[in-house]
mmCIF file of C-alpha atoms in Angstrom:
data_model
loop_
_atom_site.group_PDB
_atom_site.id
_atom_site.type_symbol
_atom_site.label_atom_id
_atom_site.label_comp_id
_atom_site.label_asym_id
_atom_site.label_seq_id
_atom_site.Cartn_x
_atom_site.Cartn_y
_atom_site.Cartn_z
ATOM 1 C CA UNK A 1 14.199 -35.160 -27.445
ATOM 2 C CA UNK A 2 11.030 -34.951 -24.820
ATOM 3 C CA UNK A 3 12.819 -31.295 -23.781
ATOM 4 C CA UNK A 4 12.454 -29.438 -26.518
ATOM 5 C CA UNK A 5 8.699 -29.923 -27.324
ATOM 6 C CA UNK A 6 7.951 -27.067 -24.707
ATOM 7 C CA UNK A 7 9.788 -24.753 -26.776
ATOM 8 C CA UNK A 8 8.497 -25.869 -29.940
ATOM 9 C CA UNK A 9 4.882 -25.408 -28.540
ATOM 10 C CA UNK A 10 5.900 -21.983 -27.557
ATOM 11 C CA UNK A 11 7.299 -21.314 -30.781
ATOM 12 C CA UNK A 12 4.086 -22.197 -32.883
ATOM 13 C CA UNK A 13 2.151 -20.351 -30.456
ATOM 14 C CA UNK A 14 4.851 -16.907 -30.838
ATOM 15 C CA UNK A 15 3.873 -17.829 -34.681
ATOM 16 C CA UNK A 16 0.091 -17.438 -34.123
ATOM 17 C CA UNK A 17 0.552 -14.340 -31.896
ATOM 18 C CA UNK A 18 2.872 -13.003 -34.363
ATOM 19 C CA UNK A 19 0.408 -13.601 -37.271
ATOM 20 C CA UNK A 20 -2.232 -12.029 -35.354
ATOM 21 C CA UNK A 21 -0.948 -8.878 -34.625
ATOM 22 C CA UNK A 22 0.863 -8.098 -37.926
ATOM 23 C CA UNK A 23 -1.923 -9.947 -40.806
ATOM 24 C CA UNK A 24 -4.864 -7.443 -41.805
ATOM 25 C CA UNK A 25 -8.000 -8.406 -39.849
ATOM 26 C CA UNK A 26 -8.921 -11.834 -42.398
ATOM 27 C CA UNK A 27 -8.325 -15.108 -42.990
ATOM 28 C CA UNK A 28 -5.113 -14.888 -42.288
ATOM 29 C CA UNK A 29 -5.641 -13.356 -38.515
ATOM 30 C CA UNK A 30 -7.947 -16.101 -38.144
ATOM 31 C CA UNK A 31 -5.480 -18.255 -38.624
ATOM 32 C CA UNK A 32 -2.640 -17.339 -36.810
ATOM 33 C CA UNK A 33 -5.132 -16.733 -34.010
ATOM 34 C CA UNK A 34 -6.136 -20.496 -34.353
ATOM 35 C CA UNK A 35 -2.239 -21.705 -34.431
ATOM 36 C CA UNK A 36 -1.468 -19.602 -31.596
ATOM 37 C CA UNK A 37 -4.105 -21.374 -29.425
ATOM 38 C CA UNK A 38 -3.349 -24.290 -30.632
ATOM 39 C CA UNK A 39 0.288 -24.535 -29.660
ATOM 40 C CA UNK A 40 -0.833 -22.831 -26.519
ATOM 41 C CA UNK A 41 -2.785 -26.135 -25.860
ATOM 42 C CA UNK A 42 -0.524 -28.372 -26.229
ATOM 43 C CA UNK A 43 1.636 -26.446 -23.661
ATOM 44 C CA UNK A 44 -0.758 -27.004 -22.027
ATOM 45 C CA UNK A 45 -1.336 -30.888 -22.413
ATOM 46 C CA UNK A 46 2.277 -31.246 -21.802
ATOM 47 C CA UNK A 47 2.295 -29.304 -18.816
ATOM 48 C CA UNK A 48 -0.245 -31.688 -17.421
ATOM 49 C CA UNK A 49 2.612 -34.401 -16.527
ATOM 50 C CA UNK A 50 4.452 -32.760 -14.832
ATOM 51 C CA UNK A 51 4.865 -32.533 -11.137
ATOM 52 C CA UNK A 52 2.395 -30.555 -8.656
ATOM 53 C CA UNK A 53 -0.373 -33.131 -9.479
ATOM 54 C CA UNK A 54 -3.662 -32.736 -10.837
ATOM 55 C CA UNK A 55 -6.294 -33.944 -7.565
ATOM 56 C CA UNK A 56 -9.145 -33.301 -9.085
ATOM 57 C CA UNK A 57 -9.250 -33.463 -12.637
ATOM 58 C CA UNK A 58 -13.085 -31.446 -13.069
ATOM 59 C CA UNK A 59 -11.476 -28.443 -11.487
ATOM 60 C CA UNK A 60 -7.862 -28.531 -14.186
ATOM 61 C CA UNK A 61 -10.218 -28.502 -16.782
ATOM 62 C CA UNK A 62 -12.432 -26.067 -15.395
ATOM 63 C CA UNK A 63 -9.088 -23.814 -14.688
ATOM 64 C CA UNK A 64 -7.473 -24.792 -18.662
ATOM 65 C CA UNK A 65 -11.046 -23.425 -19.912
ATOM 66 C CA UNK A 66 -10.492 -20.156 -18.105
ATOM 67 C CA UNK A 67 -7.079 -19.925 -18.629
ATOM 68 C CA UNK A 68 -7.723 -20.403 -22.856
ATOM 69 C CA UNK A 69 -10.616 -17.836 -22.420
ATOM 70 C CA UNK A 70 -8.433 -15.692 -21.099
ATOM 71 C CA UNK A 71 -5.815 -15.873 -23.722
ATOM 72 C CA UNK A 72 -7.940 -15.643 -26.433
ATOM 73 C CA UNK A 73 -9.524 -12.102 -25.013
ATOM 74 C CA UNK A 74 -6.386 -11.170 -24.065
ATOM 75 C CA UNK A 75 -4.700 -11.727 -27.682
ATOM 76 C CA UNK A 76 -8.189 -10.124 -28.921
ATOM 77 C CA UNK A 77 -7.673 -7.183 -26.474
ATOM 78 C CA UNK A 78 -3.968 -6.290 -27.662
ATOM 79 C CA UNK A 79 -5.530 -6.882 -31.887
ATOM 80 C CA UNK A 80 -8.265 -4.987 -31.752
ATOM 81 C CA UNK A 81 -8.165 -1.185 -33.369
ATOM 82 C CA UNK A 82 -11.089 0.378 -31.652
ATOM 83 C CA UNK A 83 -9.465 1.045 -28.057
ATOM 84 C CA UNK A 84 -13.241 0.446 -26.829
ATOM 85 C CA UNK A 85 -13.564 -3.099 -27.770
ATOM 86 C CA UNK A 86 -9.632 -3.346 -26.103
ATOM 87 C CA UNK A 87 -11.403 -2.546 -23.140
ATOM 88 C CA UNK A 88 -14.402 -4.405 -23.340
ATOM 89 C CA UNK A 89 -12.144 -7.313 -24.396
ATOM 90 C CA UNK A 90 -10.046 -6.648 -21.139
ATOM 91 C CA UNK A 91 -12.896 -7.086 -19.280
ATOM 92 C CA UNK A 92 -13.539 -10.750 -20.436
ATOM 93 C CA UNK A 93 -9.689 -11.242 -19.487
ATOM 94 C CA UNK A 94 -10.570 -10.170 -15.819
ATOM 95 C CA UNK A 95 -14.171 -12.116 -15.881
ATOM 96 C CA UNK A 96 -11.742 -15.604 -17.071
ATOM 97 C CA UNK A 97 -8.828 -14.835 -14.825
ATOM 98 C CA UNK A 98 -11.276 -14.342 -11.845
ATOM 99 C CA UNK A 99 -12.491 -17.636 -12.529
ATOM 100 C CA UNK A 100 -9.260 -19.366 -12.324
ATOM 101 C CA UNK A 101 -8.790 -17.876 -8.777
ATOM 102 C CA UNK A 102 -11.811 -19.544 -7.917
ATOM 103 C CA UNK A 103 -10.671 -22.773 -9.188
ATOM 104 C CA UNK A 104 -7.080 -22.264 -7.256
ATOM 105 C CA UNK A 105 -9.623 -21.512 -3.943
ATOM 106 C CA UNK A 106 -9.364 -17.513 -3.614
ATOM 107 C CA UNK A 107 -12.881 -17.049 -3.489
ATOM 108 C CA UNK A 108 -12.459 -13.258 -2.257
ATOM 109 C CA UNK A 109 -9.742 -11.837 -4.165
ATOM 110 C CA UNK A 110 -11.872 -13.058 -7.114
ATOM 111 C CA UNK A 111 -14.614 -10.850 -6.223
ATOM 112 C CA UNK A 112 -12.711 -8.202 -5.208
ATOM 113 C CA UNK A 113 -11.234 -8.758 -8.439
ATOM 114 C CA UNK A 114 -14.533 -8.594 -10.186
ATOM 115 C CA UNK A 115 -15.478 -5.276 -8.132
ATOM 116 C CA UNK A 116 -12.288 -3.510 -8.394
ATOM 117 C CA UNK A 117 -11.026 -4.312 -11.798
ATOM 118 C CA UNK A 118 -14.431 -4.429 -13.634
ATOM 119 C CA UNK A 119 -16.438 -2.498 -11.523
ATOM 120 C CA UNK A 120 -13.927 0.703 -10.964
ATOM 121 C CA UNK A 121 -11.248 0.710 -13.336
ATOM 122 C CA UNK A 122 -11.880 -0.117 -16.244
ATOM 123 C CA UNK A 123 -15.048 2.102 -15.720
ATOM 124 C CA UNK A 124 -12.235 4.694 -15.728
ATOM 125 C CA UNK A 125 -10.494 3.818 -18.796
ATOM 126 C CA UNK A 126 -13.751 4.000 -20.567
ATOM 127 C CA UNK A 127 -14.819 7.423 -19.453
ATOM 128 C CA UNK A 128 -11.092 8.412 -20.852
ATOM 129 C CA UNK A 129 -11.445 6.816 -23.821
ATOM 130 C CA UNK A 130 -14.807 8.575 -24.467
ATOM 131 C CA UNK A 131 -13.303 11.579 -23.535
ATOM 132 C CA UNK A 132 -10.258 11.057 -25.988
ATOM 133 C CA UNK A 133 -11.839 10.037 -28.686
ATOM 134 C CA UNK A 134 -10.904 12.179 -31.779
ATOM 135 C CA UNK A 135 -13.999 13.903 -33.735
ATOM 136 C CA UNK A 136 -13.638 13.048 -37.255
ATOM 137 C CA UNK A 137 -14.227 15.325 -39.907
ATOM 138 C CA UNK A 138 -16.531 15.011 -42.582
ATOM 139 C CA UNK A 139 -15.017 13.337 -45.168
ATOM 140 C CA UNK A 140 -13.238 10.439 -42.691
ATOM 141 C CA UNK A 141 -16.703 9.716 -40.696
ATOM 142 C CA UNK A 142 -15.408 6.764 -38.489
ATOM 143 C CA UNK A 143 -12.290 6.327 -39.960
ATOM 144 C CA UNK A 144 -9.783 4.663 -37.092
ATOM 145 C CA UNK A 145 -6.818 6.813 -37.111
ATOM 146 C CA UNK A 146 -3.259 5.519 -38.402
ATOM 147 C CA UNK A 147 -1.597 4.804 -34.916
ATOM 148 C CA UNK A 148 -4.589 2.291 -33.788
ATOM 149 C CA UNK A 149 -4.194 0.410 -37.513
ATOM 150 C CA UNK A 150 -0.303 0.434 -37.749
ATOM 151 C CA UNK A 151 1.293 -1.880 -34.901
ATOM 152 C CA UNK A 152 4.882 -0.266 -34.094
ATOM 153 C CA UNK A 153 6.969 -3.305 -35.154
ATOM 154 C CA UNK A 154 5.006 -6.353 -34.027
ATOM 155 C CA UNK A 155 8.426 -8.656 -34.770
ATOM 156 C CA UNK A 156 10.446 -7.392 -32.077
ATOM 157 C CA UNK A 157 7.653 -7.180 -29.308
ATOM 158 C CA UNK A 158 6.533 -10.724 -30.213
ATOM 159 C CA UNK A 159 10.572 -11.819 -29.833
ATOM 160 C CA UNK A 160 10.427 -10.400 -26.783
ATOM 161 C CA UNK A 161 7.067 -11.553 -25.805
ATOM 162 C CA UNK A 162 8.362 -15.183 -26.690
ATOM 163 C CA UNK A 163 11.735 -15.270 -25.033
ATOM 164 C CA UNK A 164 9.971 -13.963 -21.654
ATOM 165 C CA UNK A 165 7.887 -16.967 -22.229
ATOM 166 C CA UNK A 166 10.807 -19.530 -22.948
ATOM 167 C CA UNK A 167 11.899 -18.622 -19.907
ATOM 168 C CA UNK A 168 8.839 -19.196 -18.283
ATOM 169 C CA UNK A 169 8.337 -22.602 -19.929
ATOM 170 C CA UNK A 170 12.055 -23.757 -19.112
ATOM 171 C CA UNK A 171 11.570 -22.696 -15.238
ATOM 172 C CA UNK A 172 8.362 -25.011 -14.741
ATOM 173 C CA UNK A 173 9.259 -27.224 -17.110
ATOM 174 C CA UNK A 174 12.530 -28.117 -15.134
ATOM 175 C CA UNK A 175 11.742 -26.337 -11.755
ATOM 176 C CA UNK A 176 8.908 -27.695 -10.766
ATOM 177 C CA UNK A 177 10.386 -30.850 -9.322
ATOM 178 C CA UNK A 178 12.517 -28.702 -6.896
ATOM 179 C CA UNK A 179 9.814 -26.908 -5.192
ATOM 180 C CA UNK A 180 9.419 -27.928 -1.348
ATOM 181 C CA UNK A 181 6.059 -30.100 -1.435
ATOM 182 C CA UNK A 182 2.598 -28.709 -1.550
ATOM 183 C CA UNK A 183 0.404 -27.993 1.552
ATOM 184 C CA UNK A 184 -1.006 -31.511 2.547
ATOM 185 C CA UNK A 185 -4.468 -31.906 4.409
ATOM 186 C CA UNK A 186 -2.601 -31.577 7.672
ATOM 187 C CA UNK A 187 -1.050 -28.014 6.358
ATOM 188 C CA UNK A 188 -4.508 -26.754 5.902
ATOM 189 C CA UNK A 189 -5.936 -28.317 9.083
ATOM 190 C CA UNK A 190 -2.876 -27.116 11.117
ATOM 191 C CA UNK A 191 -3.845 -23.051 9.447
ATOM 192 C CA UNK A 192 -7.508 -23.525 10.262
ATOM 193 C CA UNK A 193 -6.799 -24.576 13.861
ATOM 194 C CA UNK A 194 -4.198 -21.721 14.298
ATOM 195 C CA UNK A 195 -6.759 -19.502 12.549
ATOM 196 C CA UNK A 196 -10.145 -20.315 15.138
ATOM 197 C CA UNK A 197 -7.948 -20.442 17.950
ATOM 198 C CA UNK A 198 -7.181 -16.359 17.884
ATOM 199 C CA UNK A 199 -10.925 -15.893 17.001
ATOM 200 C CA UNK A 200 -12.608 -16.765 20.018
ATOM 201 C CA UNK A 201 -15.973 -15.248 19.187
ATOM 202 C CA UNK A 202 -16.067 -16.925 16.100
ATOM 203 C CA UNK A 203 -15.775 -20.411 17.919
ATOM 204 C CA UNK A 204 -18.091 -19.049 20.282
ATOM 205 C CA UNK A 205 -20.649 -18.310 17.931
ATOM 206 C CA UNK A 206 -20.639 -21.783 16.033
ATOM 207 C CA UNK A 207 -21.343 -23.852 19.247
ATOM 208 C CA UNK A 208 -23.472 -21.672 20.418
ATOM 209 C CA UNK A 209 -25.442 -21.991 17.115
ATOM 210 C CA UNK A 210 -24.625 -25.842 16.829
ATOM 211 C CA UNK A 211 -27.265 -25.719 19.880
ATOM 212 C CA UNK A 212 -24.954 -28.652 22.036
ATOM 213 C CA UNK A 213 -25.679 -28.178 25.636
ATOM 214 C CA UNK A 214 -21.940 -27.182 26.321
ATOM 215 C CA UNK A 215 -20.678 -24.524 29.089
ATOM 216 C CA UNK A 216 -18.628 -21.716 26.924
ATOM 217 C CA UNK A 217 -15.626 -21.383 29.217
ATOM 218 C CA UNK A 218 -14.481 -17.729 29.652
ATOM 219 C CA UNK A 219 -11.447 -18.319 27.713
ATOM 220 C CA UNK A 220 -12.092 -19.857 24.182
ATOM 221 C CA UNK A 221 -7.939 -19.659 23.312
ATOM 222 C CA UNK A 222 -6.737 -23.187 22.639
ATOM 223 C CA UNK A 223 -10.019 -24.427 22.627
ATOM 224 C CA UNK A 224 -10.062 -26.177 19.255
ATOM 225 C CA UNK A 225 -8.334 -29.269 17.838
ATOM 226 C CA UNK A 226 -8.592 -31.337 15.548
ATOM 227 C CA UNK A 227 -9.674 -35.211 15.028
ATOM 228 C CA UNK A 228 -10.059 -37.439 12.635
ATOM 229 C CA UNK A 229 -9.254 -34.349 9.857
ATOM 230 C CA UNK A 230 -12.146 -32.327 11.493
ATOM 231 C CA UNK A 231 -12.152 -29.704 13.942
ATOM 232 C CA UNK A 232 -13.560 -29.897 16.989
ATOM 233 C CA UNK A 233 -14.019 -27.998 19.984
ATOM 234 C CA UNK A 234 -13.853 -29.460 23.616
ATOM 235 C CA UNK A 235 -15.510 -28.523 26.341
ATOM 236 C CA UNK A 236 -17.756 -29.499 28.931
ATOM 237 C CA UNK A 237 -21.734 -29.898 29.231
ATOM 238 C CA UNK A 238 -23.784 -28.671 32.433
ATOM 239 C CA UNK A 239 -23.636 -31.699 33.802
ATOM 240 C CA UNK A 240 -19.935 -31.685 33.698
ATOM 241 C CA UNK A 241 -19.362 -34.341 30.942
ATOM 242 C CA UNK A 242 -16.570 -33.704 28.224
ATOM 243 C CA UNK A 243 -18.383 -33.199 25.084
ATOM 244 C CA UNK A 244 -16.854 -32.202 21.684
ATOM 245 C CA UNK A 245 -18.797 -30.131 19.208
ATOM 246 C CA UNK A 246 -18.132 -30.259 15.992
ATOM 247 C CA UNK A 247 -17.002 -26.423 14.196
ATOM 248 C CA UNK A 248 -16.925 -25.417 10.564
ATOM 249 C CA UNK A 249 -13.771 -24.868 9.141
ATOM 250 C CA UNK A 250 -13.162 -21.230 8.624
ATOM 251 C CA UNK A 251 -13.612 -19.622 5.023
ATOM 252 C CA UNK A 252 -11.040 -18.056 2.552
ATOM 253 C CA UNK A 253 -12.053 -14.953 3.262
ATOM 254 C CA UNK A 254 -11.212 -15.096 7.210
ATOM 255 C CA UNK A 255 -8.141 -16.084 6.520
ATOM 256 C CA UNK A 256 -7.130 -13.650 3.952
ATOM 257 C CA UNK A 257 -8.811 -10.911 6.493
ATOM 258 C CA UNK A 258 -6.688 -12.563 9.388
ATOM 259 C CA UNK A 259 -3.480 -12.610 7.418
ATOM 260 C CA UNK A 260 -4.013 -9.093 6.477
ATOM 261 C CA UNK A 261 -4.622 -7.496 9.746
ATOM 262 C CA UNK A 262 -1.765 -9.848 11.542
ATOM 263 C CA UNK A 263 0.921 -9.929 9.278
ATOM 264 C CA UNK A 264 0.615 -6.413 6.867
ATOM 265 C CA UNK A 265 -1.212 -3.948 9.464
ATOM 266 C CA UNK A 266 1.330 -1.179 8.363
ATOM 267 C CA UNK A 267 1.403 -1.831 4.670
ATOM 268 C CA UNK A 268 -2.650 -1.651 4.717
ATOM 269 C CA UNK A 269 -1.999 1.599 6.041
ATOM 270 C CA UNK A 270 0.466 2.717 3.750
ATOM 271 C CA UNK A 271 -2.011 0.960 0.549
ATOM 272 C CA UNK A 272 -4.533 3.965 2.191
ATOM 273 C CA UNK A 273 -2.156 6.431 1.824
ATOM 274 C CA UNK A 274 -0.676 5.354 -1.459
ATOM 275 C CA UNK A 275 -4.486 5.394 -3.194
ATOM 276 C CA UNK A 276 -5.428 9.098 -1.060
ATOM 277 C CA UNK A 277 -1.673 10.580 -2.895
ATOM 278 C CA UNK A 278 -3.012 9.012 -6.427
ATOM 279 C CA UNK A 279 -6.444 10.703 -5.637
ATOM 280 C CA UNK A 280 -4.718 14.281 -5.202
ATOM 281 C CA UNK A 281 -2.370 13.720 -7.785
ATOM 282 C CA UNK A 282 -5.156 13.112 -10.290
ATOM 283 C CA UNK A 283 -7.043 16.257 -9.660
ATOM 284 C CA UNK A 284 -3.903 18.216 -9.440
ATOM 285 C CA UNK A 285 -2.635 16.494 -13.128
ATOM 286 C CA UNK A 286 -5.973 16.581 -14.861
ATOM 287 C CA UNK A 287 -7.414 20.250 -13.400
ATOM 288 C CA UNK A 288 -4.130 21.840 -14.970
ATOM 289 C CA UNK A 289 -4.772 24.817 -17.458
ATOM 290 C CA UNK A 290 -3.411 23.980 -20.873
ATOM 291 C CA UNK A 291 -2.414 27.600 -23.388
ATOM 292 C CA UNK A 292 -5.421 27.696 -25.918
ATOM 293 C CA UNK A 293 -6.880 24.594 -24.375
ATOM 294 C CA UNK A 294 -10.486 25.898 -25.863
ATOM 295 C CA UNK A 295 -9.312 26.586 -29.372
ATOM 296 C CA UNK A 296 -8.103 22.650 -29.040
ATOM 297 C CA UNK A 297 -11.109 21.674 -27.908
ATOM 298 C CA UNK A 298 -13.180 23.364 -30.332
ATOM 299 C CA UNK A 299 -11.268 22.265 -33.052
ATOM 300 C CA UNK A 300 -11.323 18.140 -31.211
ATOM 301 C CA UNK A 301 -14.970 18.596 -31.132
ATOM 302 C CA UNK A 302 -15.503 19.974 -34.487
ATOM 303 C CA UNK A 303 -17.331 23.244 -33.926
ATOM 304 C CA UNK A 304 -15.919 26.561 -33.477
ATOM 305 C CA UNK A 305 -17.192 29.559 -31.469
ATOM 306 C CA UNK A 306 -19.554 30.668 -32.591
ATOM 307 C CA UNK A 307 -21.751 27.475 -32.448
ATOM 308 C CA UNK A 308 -20.419 27.695 -28.944
ATOM 309 C CA UNK A 309 -22.018 30.736 -27.716
ATOM 310 C CA UNK A 310 -25.062 30.095 -29.928
ATOM 311 C CA UNK A 311 -26.097 26.762 -28.339
ATOM 312 C CA UNK A 312 -24.925 28.653 -24.700
ATOM 313 C CA UNK A 313 -27.540 31.091 -25.890
ATOM 314 C CA UNK A 314 -30.053 28.430 -26.739
ATOM 315 C CA UNK A 315 -29.544 27.311 -23.217
ATOM 316 C CA UNK A 316 -30.233 29.988 -21.232
ATOM 317 C CA UNK B 1 -21.483 -26.955 -0.794
ATOM 318 C CA UNK B 2 -20.527 -30.849 -0.467
ATOM 319 C CA UNK B 3 -17.644 -29.397 -2.959
ATOM 320 C CA UNK B 4 -16.763 -26.395 -1.561
ATOM 321 C CA UNK B 5 -16.213 -27.866 1.791
ATOM 322 C CA UNK B 6 -14.107 -31.061 0.236
ATOM 323 C CA UNK B 7 -10.907 -30.373 0.768
ATOM 324 C CA UNK B 8 -10.011 -31.705 -3.072
ATOM 325 C CA UNK B 9 -11.743 -29.310 -4.482
ATOM 326 C CA UNK B 10 -10.097 -26.997 -6.991
ATOM 327 C CA UNK B 11 -6.767 -28.733 -7.092
ATOM 328 C CA UNK B 12 -5.192 -26.951 -10.128
ATOM 329 C CA UNK B 13 -1.909 -28.257 -11.460
ATOM 330 C CA UNK B 14 0.532 -25.765 -10.780
ATOM 331 C CA UNK B 15 2.065 -25.491 -14.658
ATOM 332 C CA UNK B 16 -0.928 -24.780 -15.830
ATOM 333 C CA UNK B 17 -1.482 -21.915 -13.378
ATOM 334 C CA UNK B 18 2.070 -20.801 -14.135
ATOM 335 C CA UNK B 19 1.666 -21.313 -18.143
ATOM 336 C CA UNK B 20 -1.163 -18.869 -18.129
ATOM 337 C CA UNK B 21 0.502 -16.284 -16.063
ATOM 338 C CA UNK B 22 3.508 -16.324 -18.458
ATOM 339 C CA UNK B 23 1.587 -16.383 -21.257
ATOM 340 C CA UNK B 24 -0.875 -13.409 -20.342
ATOM 341 C CA UNK B 25 2.832 -11.898 -19.341
ATOM 342 C CA UNK B 26 3.826 -12.413 -22.685
ATOM 343 C CA UNK B 27 0.717 -11.252 -24.512
ATOM 344 C CA UNK B 28 0.923 -8.192 -22.614
ATOM 345 C CA UNK B 29 4.628 -7.304 -23.200
ATOM 346 C CA UNK B 30 4.011 -7.688 -26.610
ATOM 347 C CA UNK B 31 0.855 -5.341 -26.795
ATOM 348 C CA UNK B 32 2.575 -3.033 -24.927
ATOM 349 C CA UNK B 33 6.074 -2.685 -27.448
ATOM 350 C CA UNK B 34 3.303 -3.046 -30.428
ATOM 351 C CA UNK B 35 0.253 -0.877 -29.768
ATOM 352 C CA UNK B 36 0.824 3.008 -30.395
ATOM 353 C CA UNK B 37 -2.232 4.567 -28.478
ATOM 354 C CA UNK B 38 -1.043 5.354 -25.254
ATOM 355 C CA UNK B 39 -4.525 4.068 -23.334
ATOM 356 C CA UNK B 40 -4.429 0.599 -24.832
ATOM 357 C CA UNK B 41 -0.785 0.496 -23.352
ATOM 358 C CA UNK B 42 -1.841 0.960 -20.132
ATOM 359 C CA UNK B 43 -4.292 -1.435 -20.465
ATOM 360 C CA UNK B 44 -1.959 -3.797 -21.333
ATOM 361 C CA UNK B 45 0.379 -3.045 -18.454
ATOM 362 C CA UNK B 46 -3.465 -4.012 -16.568
ATOM 363 C CA UNK B 47 -2.857 -7.142 -18.119
ATOM 364 C CA UNK B 48 0.654 -8.041 -17.110
ATOM 365 C CA UNK B 49 -1.049 -6.952 -13.317
ATOM 366 C CA UNK B 50 -3.214 -10.008 -13.998
ATOM 367 C CA UNK B 51 0.150 -12.445 -14.830
ATOM 368 C CA UNK B 52 1.125 -11.633 -11.523
ATOM 369 C CA UNK B 53 -1.954 -11.603 -9.443
ATOM 370 C CA UNK B 54 -2.591 -15.531 -11.243
ATOM 371 C CA UNK B 55 1.115 -16.732 -10.294
ATOM 372 C CA UNK B 56 0.924 -15.355 -6.881
ATOM 373 C CA UNK B 57 -2.585 -16.504 -5.773
ATOM 374 C CA UNK B 58 -1.218 -20.299 -7.362
ATOM 375 C CA UNK B 59 1.872 -20.029 -5.261
ATOM 376 C CA UNK B 60 0.009 -19.066 -2.286
ATOM 377 C CA UNK B 61 -2.285 -22.439 -2.768
ATOM 378 C CA UNK B 62 0.513 -24.636 -3.338
ATOM 379 C CA UNK B 63 2.109 -23.435 0.221
ATOM 380 C CA UNK B 64 -1.306 -22.482 1.392
ATOM 381 C CA UNK B 65 0.389 -19.059 2.574
ATOM 382 C CA UNK B 66 -2.291 -16.692 2.387
ATOM 383 C CA UNK B 67 0.493 -13.384 2.078
ATOM 384 C CA UNK B 68 0.677 -14.300 -1.786
ATOM 385 C CA UNK B 69 -3.785 -13.581 -1.545
ATOM 386 C CA UNK B 70 -2.170 -10.056 0.493
ATOM 387 C CA UNK B 71 -0.180 -9.055 -2.310
ATOM 388 C CA UNK B 72 -2.780 -9.025 -4.446
ATOM 389 C CA UNK B 73 -4.452 -6.529 -2.875
ATOM 390 C CA UNK B 74 -1.386 -4.784 -2.541
ATOM 391 C CA UNK B 75 -1.254 -5.162 -7.095
ATOM 392 C CA UNK B 76 -5.187 -3.849 -6.608
ATOM 393 C CA UNK B 77 -3.929 -0.606 -4.807
ATOM 394 C CA UNK B 78 -0.985 -0.574 -7.266
ATOM 395 C CA UNK B 79 -3.081 -0.502 -10.199
ATOM 396 C CA UNK B 80 -6.333 1.717 -9.325
ATOM 397 C CA UNK B 81 -3.381 4.348 -7.891
ATOM 398 C CA UNK B 82 -1.283 3.446 -11.475
ATOM 399 C CA UNK B 83 -5.341 3.967 -13.710
ATOM 400 C CA UNK B 84 -5.769 6.908 -11.608
ATOM 401 C CA UNK B 85 -2.504 8.764 -12.142
ATOM 402 C CA UNK B 86 -1.816 7.307 -15.771
ATOM 403 C CA UNK B 87 -5.316 8.316 -17.066
ATOM 404 C CA UNK B 88 -5.017 11.608 -15.710
ATOM 405 C CA UNK B 89 -1.490 12.297 -17.775
ATOM 406 C CA UNK B 90 -3.485 10.689 -20.977
ATOM 407 C CA UNK B 91 -6.433 13.017 -20.528
ATOM 408 C CA UNK B 92 -3.001 15.899 -20.129
ATOM 409 C CA UNK B 93 -1.130 14.739 -22.665
ATOM 410 C CA UNK B 94 -4.234 14.387 -25.027
ATOM 411 C CA UNK B 95 -5.289 18.245 -24.353
ATOM 412 C CA UNK B 96 -1.929 19.493 -25.458
ATOM 413 C CA UNK B 97 -1.522 17.438 -28.787
ATOM 414 C CA UNK B 98 -5.142 16.198 -29.706
ATOM 415 C CA UNK B 99 -3.468 12.844 -30.088
ATOM 416 C CA UNK B 100 -3.640 9.443 -28.144
ATOM 417 C CA UNK B 101 -0.372 8.685 -30.496
ATOM 418 C CA UNK B 102 2.447 7.576 -27.894
ATOM 419 C CA UNK B 103 5.040 8.776 -31.308
ATOM 420 C CA UNK B 104 3.673 12.136 -30.886
ATOM 421 C CA UNK B 105 5.860 12.663 -27.588
ATOM 422 C CA UNK B 106 9.217 11.831 -28.849
ATOM 423 C CA UNK B 107 11.455 14.914 -28.265
ATOM 424 C CA UNK B 108 13.161 13.318 -25.102
ATOM 425 C CA UNK B 109 14.026 10.297 -27.740
ATOM 426 C CA UNK B 110 15.665 12.821 -29.800
#
């Protein structure tokens, strides 16, 4: 019986999503949203007892808050009738996902996401949204076009989504116990040591900054090791006696940066080429002249050629 | 500062991260299938990218393998390239039909 409870929670969430998608704005939609969030919250509570354990309840609770905000904003994003609001809710999704990433100790990626997504990609979306707004003719001032008001076949869309979610739930609830165990403290310390031993300059700086009297050797590699769960640099002081210096652990950014250039240098170059090509492609695509584009534009912006030339003359 | 240095900080349950990822992916999928506005459809694909990012980072943290976060960088690259190209296409399509309705482009289907 316990085995099907997660699927029931998934179904409840799906019913809520369907109500939100299909219903008109009003009590039905709000009720659907509450039902969906309740189903998801129940699912998260059930997942709390799975292996893969929580070491820190406060962090997990914060993660859950970010997760629920992200999901609620994502639902708002796909039901908003005005695309600008959709884009703004997507900003909220990105922000909450960044909070979740911070809880997962991916600090660099969290801030890179804020800069790249919220700062660059979303601004591009907003620009295109503003460019592609349809002019409203006098009678239908401010009216939302029908393709934004009426969803296309929400039942099958939610069906596909719930099948996908059921697969994820099945994998999560039955597969987690088969995973290799999570990295423990020793694995993390080993990773820190391995990183510090390939970054001699950082160790040199840390040792100098500590102010301990120590003679820096010519080669710093292999000089860092672990002792009682701490990172230490072993050397000799000016009198020739052995001395150890506590070294701060390298941060997330050091790890990510080193992995990037040490393990994926070619991919990094290719990523740059992809971005360059995308830029060329966007310029080539968007510059192409379309026949009668001017007339269409005049129709869209709602002013005829006479006004157009008039305003031109005014500006001269 | 001591909170950041402690080794139990941010010990989030893997199951919760995977469920968040799955839920975002499912919502993005539902949105992509049910919305008819081209720009909102592309926003939904960005939502699905977010889901992939959460899953990658969660598994990367589980195994303490930074490749997960490296792949997020590549996902960001793909997302940026996709946004540039897709939005250029949307501008082009909008100029031809002056509508953002995806159903305006159904000749290939018929």
